[in-house]
mmCIF file of C-alpha atoms and ligand atoms in Angstrom:
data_model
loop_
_atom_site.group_PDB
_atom_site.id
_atom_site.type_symbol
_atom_site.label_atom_id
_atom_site.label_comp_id
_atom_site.label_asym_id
_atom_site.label_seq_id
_atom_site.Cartn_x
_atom_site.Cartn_y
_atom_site.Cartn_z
ATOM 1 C CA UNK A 500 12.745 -6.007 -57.548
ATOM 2 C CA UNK A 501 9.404 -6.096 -59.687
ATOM 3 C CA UNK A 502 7.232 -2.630 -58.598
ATOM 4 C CA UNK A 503 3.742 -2.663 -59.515
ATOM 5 C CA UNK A 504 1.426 -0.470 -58.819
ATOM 6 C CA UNK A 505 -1.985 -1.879 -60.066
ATOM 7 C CA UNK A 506 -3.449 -4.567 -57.792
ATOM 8 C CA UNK A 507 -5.451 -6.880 -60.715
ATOM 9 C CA UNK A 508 -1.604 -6.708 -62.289
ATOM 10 C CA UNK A 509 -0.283 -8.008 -59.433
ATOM 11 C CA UNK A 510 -2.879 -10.787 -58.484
ATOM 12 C CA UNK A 511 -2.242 -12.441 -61.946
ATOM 13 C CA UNK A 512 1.140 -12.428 -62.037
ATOM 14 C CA UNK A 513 1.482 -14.159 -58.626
ATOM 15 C CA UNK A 514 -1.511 -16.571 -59.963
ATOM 16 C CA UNK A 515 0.670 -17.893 -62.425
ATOM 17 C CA UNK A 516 3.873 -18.206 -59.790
ATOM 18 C CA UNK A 517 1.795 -19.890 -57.410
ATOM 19 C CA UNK A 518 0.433 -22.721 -60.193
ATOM 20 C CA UNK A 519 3.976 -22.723 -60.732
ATOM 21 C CA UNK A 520 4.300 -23.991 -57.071
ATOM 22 C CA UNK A 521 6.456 -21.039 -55.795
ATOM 23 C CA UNK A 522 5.010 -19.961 -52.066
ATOM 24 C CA UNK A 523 4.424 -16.570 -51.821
ATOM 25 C CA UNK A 524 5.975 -14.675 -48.783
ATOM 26 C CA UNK A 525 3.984 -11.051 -47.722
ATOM 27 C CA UNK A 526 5.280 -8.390 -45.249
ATOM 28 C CA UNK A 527 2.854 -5.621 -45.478
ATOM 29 C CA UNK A 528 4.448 -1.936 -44.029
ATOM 30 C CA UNK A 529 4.142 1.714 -44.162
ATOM 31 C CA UNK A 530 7.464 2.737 -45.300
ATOM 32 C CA UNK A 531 9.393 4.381 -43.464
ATOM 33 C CA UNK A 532 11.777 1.114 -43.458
ATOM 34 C CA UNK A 533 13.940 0.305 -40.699
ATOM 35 C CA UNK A 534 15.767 -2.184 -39.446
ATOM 36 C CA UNK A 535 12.476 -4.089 -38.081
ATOM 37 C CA UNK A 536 10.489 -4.063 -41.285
ATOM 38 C CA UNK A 537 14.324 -5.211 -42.633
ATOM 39 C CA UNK A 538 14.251 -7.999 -40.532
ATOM 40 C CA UNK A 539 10.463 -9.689 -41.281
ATOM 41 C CA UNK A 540 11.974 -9.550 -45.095
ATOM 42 C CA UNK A 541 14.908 -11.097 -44.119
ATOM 43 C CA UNK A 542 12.075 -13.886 -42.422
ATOM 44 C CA UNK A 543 10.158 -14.053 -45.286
ATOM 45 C CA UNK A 544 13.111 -14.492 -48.047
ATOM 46 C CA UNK A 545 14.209 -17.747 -45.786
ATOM 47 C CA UNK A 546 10.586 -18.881 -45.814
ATOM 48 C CA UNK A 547 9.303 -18.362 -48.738
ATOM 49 C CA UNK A 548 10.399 -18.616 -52.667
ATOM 50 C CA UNK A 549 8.685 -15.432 -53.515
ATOM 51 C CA UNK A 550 9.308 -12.425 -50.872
ATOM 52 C CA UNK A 551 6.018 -9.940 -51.534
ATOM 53 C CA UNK A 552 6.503 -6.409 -49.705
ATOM 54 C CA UNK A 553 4.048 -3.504 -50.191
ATOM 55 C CA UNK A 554 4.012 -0.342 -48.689
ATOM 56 C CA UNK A 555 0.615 1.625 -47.994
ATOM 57 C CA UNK A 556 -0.059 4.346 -45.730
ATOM 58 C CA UNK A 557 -3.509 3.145 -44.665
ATOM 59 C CA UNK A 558 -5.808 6.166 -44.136
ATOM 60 C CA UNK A 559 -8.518 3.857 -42.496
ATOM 61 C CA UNK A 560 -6.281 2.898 -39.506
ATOM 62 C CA UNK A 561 -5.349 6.205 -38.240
ATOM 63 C CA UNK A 562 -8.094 7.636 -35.372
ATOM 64 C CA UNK A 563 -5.873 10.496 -35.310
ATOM 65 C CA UNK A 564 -5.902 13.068 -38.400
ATOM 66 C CA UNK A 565 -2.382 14.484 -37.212
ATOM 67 C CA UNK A 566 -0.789 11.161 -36.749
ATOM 68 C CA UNK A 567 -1.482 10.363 -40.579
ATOM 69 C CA UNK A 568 -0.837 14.277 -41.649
ATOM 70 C CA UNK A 569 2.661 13.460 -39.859
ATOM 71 C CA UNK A 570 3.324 9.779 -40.849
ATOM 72 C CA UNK A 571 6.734 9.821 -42.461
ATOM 73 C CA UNK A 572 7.543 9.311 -46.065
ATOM 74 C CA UNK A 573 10.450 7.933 -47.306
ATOM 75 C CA UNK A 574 10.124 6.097 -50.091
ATOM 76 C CA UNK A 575 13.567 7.061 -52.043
ATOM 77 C CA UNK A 576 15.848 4.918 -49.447
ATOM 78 C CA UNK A 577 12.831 2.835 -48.478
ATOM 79 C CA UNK A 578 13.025 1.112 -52.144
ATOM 80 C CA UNK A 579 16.778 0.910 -51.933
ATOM 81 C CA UNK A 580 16.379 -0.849 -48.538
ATOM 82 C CA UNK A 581 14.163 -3.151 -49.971
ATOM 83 C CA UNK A 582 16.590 -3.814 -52.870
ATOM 84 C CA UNK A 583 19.320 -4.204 -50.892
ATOM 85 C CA UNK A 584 17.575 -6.443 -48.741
ATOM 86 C CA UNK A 585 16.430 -9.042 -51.305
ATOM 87 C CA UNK A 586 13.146 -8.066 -51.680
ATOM 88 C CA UNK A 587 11.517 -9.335 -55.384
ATOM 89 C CA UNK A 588 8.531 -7.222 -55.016
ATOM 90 C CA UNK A 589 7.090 -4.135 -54.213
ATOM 91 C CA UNK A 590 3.307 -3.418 -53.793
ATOM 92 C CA UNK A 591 2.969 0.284 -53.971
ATOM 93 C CA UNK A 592 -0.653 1.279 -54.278
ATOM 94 C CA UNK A 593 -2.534 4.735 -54.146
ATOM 95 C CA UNK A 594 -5.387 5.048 -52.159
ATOM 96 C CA UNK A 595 -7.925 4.470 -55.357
ATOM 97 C CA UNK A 596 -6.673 1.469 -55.796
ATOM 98 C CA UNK A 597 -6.886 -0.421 -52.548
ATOM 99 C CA UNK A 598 -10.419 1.310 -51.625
ATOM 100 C CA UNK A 599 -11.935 1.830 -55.573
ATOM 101 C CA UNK A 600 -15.368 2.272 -53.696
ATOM 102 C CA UNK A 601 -14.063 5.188 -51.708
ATOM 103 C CA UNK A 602 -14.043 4.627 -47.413
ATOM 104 C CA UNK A 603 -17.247 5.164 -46.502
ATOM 105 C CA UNK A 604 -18.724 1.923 -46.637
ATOM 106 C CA UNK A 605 -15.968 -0.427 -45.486
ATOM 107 C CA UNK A 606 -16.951 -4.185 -44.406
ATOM 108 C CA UNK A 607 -17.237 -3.914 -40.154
ATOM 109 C CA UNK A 608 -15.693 -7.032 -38.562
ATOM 110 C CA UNK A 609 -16.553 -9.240 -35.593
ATOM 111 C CA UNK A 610 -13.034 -8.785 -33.790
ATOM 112 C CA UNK A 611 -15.325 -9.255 -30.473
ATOM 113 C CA UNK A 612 -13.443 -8.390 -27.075
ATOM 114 C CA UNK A 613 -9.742 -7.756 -29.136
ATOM 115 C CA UNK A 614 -11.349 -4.139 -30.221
ATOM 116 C CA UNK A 615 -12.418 -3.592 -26.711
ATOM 117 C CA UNK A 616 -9.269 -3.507 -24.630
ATOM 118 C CA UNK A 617 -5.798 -1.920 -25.004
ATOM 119 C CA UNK A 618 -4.924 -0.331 -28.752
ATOM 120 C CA UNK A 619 -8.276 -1.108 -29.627
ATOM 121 C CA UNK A 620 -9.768 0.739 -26.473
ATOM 122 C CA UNK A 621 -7.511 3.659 -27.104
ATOM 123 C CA UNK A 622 -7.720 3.953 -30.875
ATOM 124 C CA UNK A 623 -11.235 3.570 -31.735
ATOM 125 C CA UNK A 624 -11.958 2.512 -35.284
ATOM 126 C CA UNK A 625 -7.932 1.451 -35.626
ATOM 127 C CA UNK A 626 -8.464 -2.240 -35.572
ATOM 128 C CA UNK A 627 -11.701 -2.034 -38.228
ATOM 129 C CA UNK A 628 -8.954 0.121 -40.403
ATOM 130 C CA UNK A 629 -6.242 -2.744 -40.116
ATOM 131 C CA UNK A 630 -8.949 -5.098 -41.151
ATOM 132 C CA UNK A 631 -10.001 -3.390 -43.882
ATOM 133 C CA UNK A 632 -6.410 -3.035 -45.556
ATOM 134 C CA UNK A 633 -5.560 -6.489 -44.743
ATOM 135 C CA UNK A 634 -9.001 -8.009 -46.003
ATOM 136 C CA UNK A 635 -7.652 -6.196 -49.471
ATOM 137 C CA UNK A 636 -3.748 -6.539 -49.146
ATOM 138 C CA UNK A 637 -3.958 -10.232 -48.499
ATOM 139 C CA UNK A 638 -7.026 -10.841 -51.040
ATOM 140 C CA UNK A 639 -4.959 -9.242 -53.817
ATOM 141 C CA UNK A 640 -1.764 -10.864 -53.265
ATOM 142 C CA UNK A 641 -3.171 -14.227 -50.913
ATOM 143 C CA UNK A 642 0.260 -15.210 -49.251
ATOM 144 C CA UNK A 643 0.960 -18.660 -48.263
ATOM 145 C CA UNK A 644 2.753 -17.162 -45.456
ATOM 146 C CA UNK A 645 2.154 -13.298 -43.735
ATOM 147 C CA UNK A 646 5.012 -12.123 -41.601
ATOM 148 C CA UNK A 647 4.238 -9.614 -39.353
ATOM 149 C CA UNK A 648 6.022 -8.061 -36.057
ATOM 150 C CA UNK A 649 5.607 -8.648 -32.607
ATOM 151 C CA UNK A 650 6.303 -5.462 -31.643
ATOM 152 C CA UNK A 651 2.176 -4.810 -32.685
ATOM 153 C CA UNK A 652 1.391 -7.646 -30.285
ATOM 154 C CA UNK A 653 -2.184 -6.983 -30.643
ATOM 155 C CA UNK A 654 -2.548 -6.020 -33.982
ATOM 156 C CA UNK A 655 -1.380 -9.672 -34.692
ATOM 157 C CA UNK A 656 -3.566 -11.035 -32.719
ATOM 158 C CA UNK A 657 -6.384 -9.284 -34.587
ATOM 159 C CA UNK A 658 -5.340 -10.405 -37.679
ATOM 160 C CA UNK A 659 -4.867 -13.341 -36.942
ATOM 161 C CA UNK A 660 -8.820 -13.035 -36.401
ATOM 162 C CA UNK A 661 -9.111 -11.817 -39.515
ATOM 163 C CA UNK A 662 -7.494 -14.578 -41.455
ATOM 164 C CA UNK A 663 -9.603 -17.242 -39.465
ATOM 165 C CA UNK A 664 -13.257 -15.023 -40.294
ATOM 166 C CA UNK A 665 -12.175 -15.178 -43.754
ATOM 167 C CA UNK A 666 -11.075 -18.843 -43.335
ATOM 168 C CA UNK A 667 -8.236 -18.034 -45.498
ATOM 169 C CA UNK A 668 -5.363 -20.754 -45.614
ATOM 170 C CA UNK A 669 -2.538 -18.455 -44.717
ATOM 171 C CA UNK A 670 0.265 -18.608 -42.037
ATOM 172 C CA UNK A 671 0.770 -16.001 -40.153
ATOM 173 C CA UNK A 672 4.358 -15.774 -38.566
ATOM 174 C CA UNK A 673 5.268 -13.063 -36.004
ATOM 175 C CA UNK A 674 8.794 -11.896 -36.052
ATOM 176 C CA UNK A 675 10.487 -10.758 -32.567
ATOM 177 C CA UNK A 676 10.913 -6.678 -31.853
ATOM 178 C CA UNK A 677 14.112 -5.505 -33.419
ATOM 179 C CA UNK A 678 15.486 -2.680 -30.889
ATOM 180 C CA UNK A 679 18.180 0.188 -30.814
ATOM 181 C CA UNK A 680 20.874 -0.515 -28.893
ATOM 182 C CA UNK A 681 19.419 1.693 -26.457
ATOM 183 C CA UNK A 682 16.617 -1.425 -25.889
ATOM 184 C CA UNK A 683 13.958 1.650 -27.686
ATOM 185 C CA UNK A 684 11.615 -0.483 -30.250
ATOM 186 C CA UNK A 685 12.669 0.127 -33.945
ATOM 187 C CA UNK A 686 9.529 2.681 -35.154
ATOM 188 C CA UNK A 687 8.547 4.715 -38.158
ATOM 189 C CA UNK A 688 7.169 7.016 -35.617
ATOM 190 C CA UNK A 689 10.505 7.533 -33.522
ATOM 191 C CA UNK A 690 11.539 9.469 -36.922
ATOM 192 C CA UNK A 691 9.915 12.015 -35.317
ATOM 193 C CA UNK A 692 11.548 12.202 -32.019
ATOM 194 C CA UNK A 693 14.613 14.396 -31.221
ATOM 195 C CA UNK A 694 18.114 12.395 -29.921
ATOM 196 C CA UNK A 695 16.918 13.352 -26.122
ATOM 197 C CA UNK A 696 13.751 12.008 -26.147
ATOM 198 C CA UNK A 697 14.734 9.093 -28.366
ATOM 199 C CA UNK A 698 16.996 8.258 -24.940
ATOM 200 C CA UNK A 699 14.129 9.002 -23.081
ATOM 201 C CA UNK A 700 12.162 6.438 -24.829
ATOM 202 C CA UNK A 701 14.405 3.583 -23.825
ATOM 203 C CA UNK A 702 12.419 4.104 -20.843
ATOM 204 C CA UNK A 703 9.996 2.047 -21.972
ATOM 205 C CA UNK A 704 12.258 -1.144 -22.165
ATOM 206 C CA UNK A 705 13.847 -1.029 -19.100
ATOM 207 C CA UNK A 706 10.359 -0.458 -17.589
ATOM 208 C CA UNK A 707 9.166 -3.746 -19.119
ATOM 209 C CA UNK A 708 12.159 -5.024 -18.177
ATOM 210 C CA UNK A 709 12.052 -4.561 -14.648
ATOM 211 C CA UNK A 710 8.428 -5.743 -14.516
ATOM 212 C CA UNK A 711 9.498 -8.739 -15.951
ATOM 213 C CA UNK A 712 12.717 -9.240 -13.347
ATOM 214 C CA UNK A 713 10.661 -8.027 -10.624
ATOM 215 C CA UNK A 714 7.201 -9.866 -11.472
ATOM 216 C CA UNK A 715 6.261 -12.050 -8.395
ATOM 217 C CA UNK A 716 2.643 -13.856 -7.979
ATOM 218 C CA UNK A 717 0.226 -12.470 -6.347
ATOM 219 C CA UNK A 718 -1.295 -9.015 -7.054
ATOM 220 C CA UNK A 719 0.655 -6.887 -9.924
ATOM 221 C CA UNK A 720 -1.377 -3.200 -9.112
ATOM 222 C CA UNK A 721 1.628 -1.813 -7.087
ATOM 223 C CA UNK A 722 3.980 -3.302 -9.987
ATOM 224 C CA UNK A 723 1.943 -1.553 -13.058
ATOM 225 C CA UNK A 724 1.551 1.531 -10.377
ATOM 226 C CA UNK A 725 5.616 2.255 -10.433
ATOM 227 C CA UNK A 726 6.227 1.432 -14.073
ATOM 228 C CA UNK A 727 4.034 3.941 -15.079
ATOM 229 C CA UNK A 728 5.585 6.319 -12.436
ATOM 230 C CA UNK A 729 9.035 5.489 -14.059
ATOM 231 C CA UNK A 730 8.114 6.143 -17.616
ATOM 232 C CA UNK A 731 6.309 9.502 -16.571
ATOM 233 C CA UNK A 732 9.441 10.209 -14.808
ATOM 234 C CA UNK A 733 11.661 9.347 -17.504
ATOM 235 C CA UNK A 734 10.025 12.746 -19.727
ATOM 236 C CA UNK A 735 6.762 10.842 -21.134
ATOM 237 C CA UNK A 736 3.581 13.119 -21.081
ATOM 238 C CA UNK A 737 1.354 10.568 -20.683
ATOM 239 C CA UNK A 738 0.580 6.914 -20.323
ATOM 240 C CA UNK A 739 -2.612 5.521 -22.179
ATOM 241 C CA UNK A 740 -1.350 1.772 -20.544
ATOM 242 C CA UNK A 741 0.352 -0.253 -19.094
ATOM 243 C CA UNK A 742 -0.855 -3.861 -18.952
ATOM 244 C CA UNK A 743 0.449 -7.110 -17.712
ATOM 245 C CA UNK A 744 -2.127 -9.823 -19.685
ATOM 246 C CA UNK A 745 -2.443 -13.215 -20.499
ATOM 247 C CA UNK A 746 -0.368 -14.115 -23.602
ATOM 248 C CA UNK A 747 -3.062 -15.740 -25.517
ATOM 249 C CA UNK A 748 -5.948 -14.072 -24.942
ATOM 250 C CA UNK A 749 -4.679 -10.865 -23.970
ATOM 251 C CA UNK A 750 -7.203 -10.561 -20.897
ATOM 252 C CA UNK A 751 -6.042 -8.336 -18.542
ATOM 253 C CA UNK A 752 -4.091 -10.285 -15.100
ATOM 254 C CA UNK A 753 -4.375 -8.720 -11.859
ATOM 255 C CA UNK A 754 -4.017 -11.322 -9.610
ATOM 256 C CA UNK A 755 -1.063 -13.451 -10.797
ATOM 257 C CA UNK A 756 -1.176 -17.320 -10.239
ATOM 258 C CA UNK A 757 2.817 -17.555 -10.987
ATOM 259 C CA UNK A 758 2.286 -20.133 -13.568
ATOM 260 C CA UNK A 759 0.340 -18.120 -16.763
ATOM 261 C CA UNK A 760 2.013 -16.942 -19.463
ATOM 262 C CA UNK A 761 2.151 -13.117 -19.588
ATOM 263 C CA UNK A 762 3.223 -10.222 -21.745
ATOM 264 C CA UNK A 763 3.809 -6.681 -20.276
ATOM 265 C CA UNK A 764 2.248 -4.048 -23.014
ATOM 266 C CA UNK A 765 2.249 -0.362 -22.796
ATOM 267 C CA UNK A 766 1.526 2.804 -25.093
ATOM 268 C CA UNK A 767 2.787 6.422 -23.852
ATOM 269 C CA UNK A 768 3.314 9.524 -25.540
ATOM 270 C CA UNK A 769 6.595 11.622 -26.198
ATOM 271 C CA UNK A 770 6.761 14.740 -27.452
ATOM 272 C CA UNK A 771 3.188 14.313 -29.070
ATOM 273 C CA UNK A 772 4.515 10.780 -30.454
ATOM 274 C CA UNK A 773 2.794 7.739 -29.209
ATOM 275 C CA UNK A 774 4.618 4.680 -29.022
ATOM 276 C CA UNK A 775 4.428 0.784 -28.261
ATOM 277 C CA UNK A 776 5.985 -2.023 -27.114
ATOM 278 C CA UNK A 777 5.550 -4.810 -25.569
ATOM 279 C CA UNK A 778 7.711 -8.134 -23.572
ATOM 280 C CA UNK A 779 6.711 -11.720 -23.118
ATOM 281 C CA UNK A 780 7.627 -12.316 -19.392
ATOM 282 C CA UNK A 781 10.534 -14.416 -18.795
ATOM 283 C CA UNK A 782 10.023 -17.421 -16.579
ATOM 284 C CA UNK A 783 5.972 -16.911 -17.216
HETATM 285 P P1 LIG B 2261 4.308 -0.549 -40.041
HETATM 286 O O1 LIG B 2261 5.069 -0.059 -41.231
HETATM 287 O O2 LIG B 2261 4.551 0.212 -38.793
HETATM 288 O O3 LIG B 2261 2.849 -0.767 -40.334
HETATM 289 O O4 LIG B 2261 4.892 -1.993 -39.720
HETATM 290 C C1 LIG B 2261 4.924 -2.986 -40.706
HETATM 291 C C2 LIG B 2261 5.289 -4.276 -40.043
HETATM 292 O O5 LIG B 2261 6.568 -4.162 -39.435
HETATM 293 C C3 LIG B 2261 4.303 -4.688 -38.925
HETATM 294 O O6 LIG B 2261 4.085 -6.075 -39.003
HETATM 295 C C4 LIG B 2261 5.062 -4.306 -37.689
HETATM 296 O O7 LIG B 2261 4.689 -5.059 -36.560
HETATM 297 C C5 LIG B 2261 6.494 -4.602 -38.092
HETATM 298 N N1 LIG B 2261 7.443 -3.874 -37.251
HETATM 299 C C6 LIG B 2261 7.424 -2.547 -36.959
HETATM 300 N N2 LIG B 2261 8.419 -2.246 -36.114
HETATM 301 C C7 LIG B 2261 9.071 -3.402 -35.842
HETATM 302 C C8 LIG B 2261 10.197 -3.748 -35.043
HETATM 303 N N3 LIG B 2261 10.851 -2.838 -34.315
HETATM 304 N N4 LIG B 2261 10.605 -5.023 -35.013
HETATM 305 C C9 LIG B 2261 9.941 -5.970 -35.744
HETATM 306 N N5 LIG B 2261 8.881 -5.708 -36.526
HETATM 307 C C10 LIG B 2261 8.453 -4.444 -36.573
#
């Protein structure tokens, strides 16, 4: 694996493999590596000739100053991981050198009703942050093909956005939620969670689970009323959401025609630690 460091470095030497005709693969993370980010490299090395990782802890995205005081670092067995796991290279930045102008006066972009509802509702200011990373992650190293997880349902979504505004040609490919066996979504935040509350946490799959076996058309209030019951019961502290929304356009359903596609999102915090997930809704 090839580490650089500086991003004009980097944008030439993929340059030259791209006029070579290799497609460059990207899986932007955070470190932290688990299993999940483990898996969209896995993606990206059977997609594409050249598998691109980088790993940025993007100060921009996080509305809350203790969730990025408290993001966990682990680069040491996060490079190893990404050795082991056929990665051919690492993008490892420093904050100069992915926002040279400092963050004051980022680009603002036109993610319209995406920013208004959900993640964007609850973290205002995230999805401009994501934005402004992934304007400068994918203009330095401009990927044929992005892989990103579905686990951030939204945050592809807004991307996705992104890539159109910018009418870049790149493929974005979502890669499904890897999970303990517990059913709890693989996190870099669940680092930070004790073995009892990590159990507790599961709560949030079987509560999407049950929406989704239980799910009937007609009104869903009652439905979205219980699973948030459950996951408060379960040893949450708090629920920011639960949703049940179209797949596509993420507007929120209420009033279920039986026949549109859904997915079942939520957010709740643990032990201070806010966490996500999301289902598609079988037979939707
Ligand atoms: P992060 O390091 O949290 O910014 O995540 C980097 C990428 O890994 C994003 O595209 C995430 O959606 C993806 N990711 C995080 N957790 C999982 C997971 N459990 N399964 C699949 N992809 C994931």
């Amino acid at each position: 694996m090839i580490l650089f460091k500086k991003a004009d470095e980097l944008t030439k030497y993929l340059r030259t493999k791209s006029e070579n005709g290799l497609s460059i693969g990207f899986v932007p993370t955070m470190g932290a590596l688990h299993e999940g980010h483990i898996q969209l490299i896995r993606a990206c090395k059977s997609g594409a000739a050249l598998c691109v990782a980088s790993i940025f802890v993007n100060p921009t995205q996080f509305n809350d100053p203790q969730d990025f005081a408290k993001y966990p670092v682990t680069l040491d067995t996060d490079l190893l991981a990404l050795e082991q796991a056929g990665c051919d290279i690492l993008f490892l930045p420093g904050v100069a050198e992915i926002y040279s102008e400092g963050t004051d006066r980022l680009p603002v972009y036109d993610l319209g009703y995406l920013e208004t509802i959900l993640e964007g509702f609850h973290r205002p200011g995230h999805f401009q942050g994501v934005c402004q990373v992934m304007d400068r992650l994918l203009g330095i190293v401009m990927p044929d093909q992005l892989f990103m997880g579905k686990k951030d349902y939204q945050q592809c979504m807004v991307v996705k956005r992104l890539i159109m505004l910018k009418h870049w040609p790149i493929s974005l490919l979502p890669v499904p939620t890897v999970r303990e066996a517990s059913g709890l979504a693989m996190s870099s935040r669940n680092k930070r969670l004790n073995e009892m509350q990590k159990q507790q946490a599961a709560a949030l799959y079987t509560t999407l689970t049950q929406i989704g076996q239980s799910i009937q058309p007609g009104n869903l209030s009652q439905l979205t009323a219980t699973a948030t019951q459950a996951i408060l019961q379960a040893g949450f502290d708090k629920v920011d959401y639960i949703a049940l929304c179209d797949a596509d356009t993420l507007t929120p359903v209420t009033n279920w025609d039986g026949h549109r596609s859904l997915v079942a999102l939520v957010a709740a915090f643990i032990g201070g630690v806010r966490l996500i997930d999301n289902m598609p809704l079988p037979g939707a």
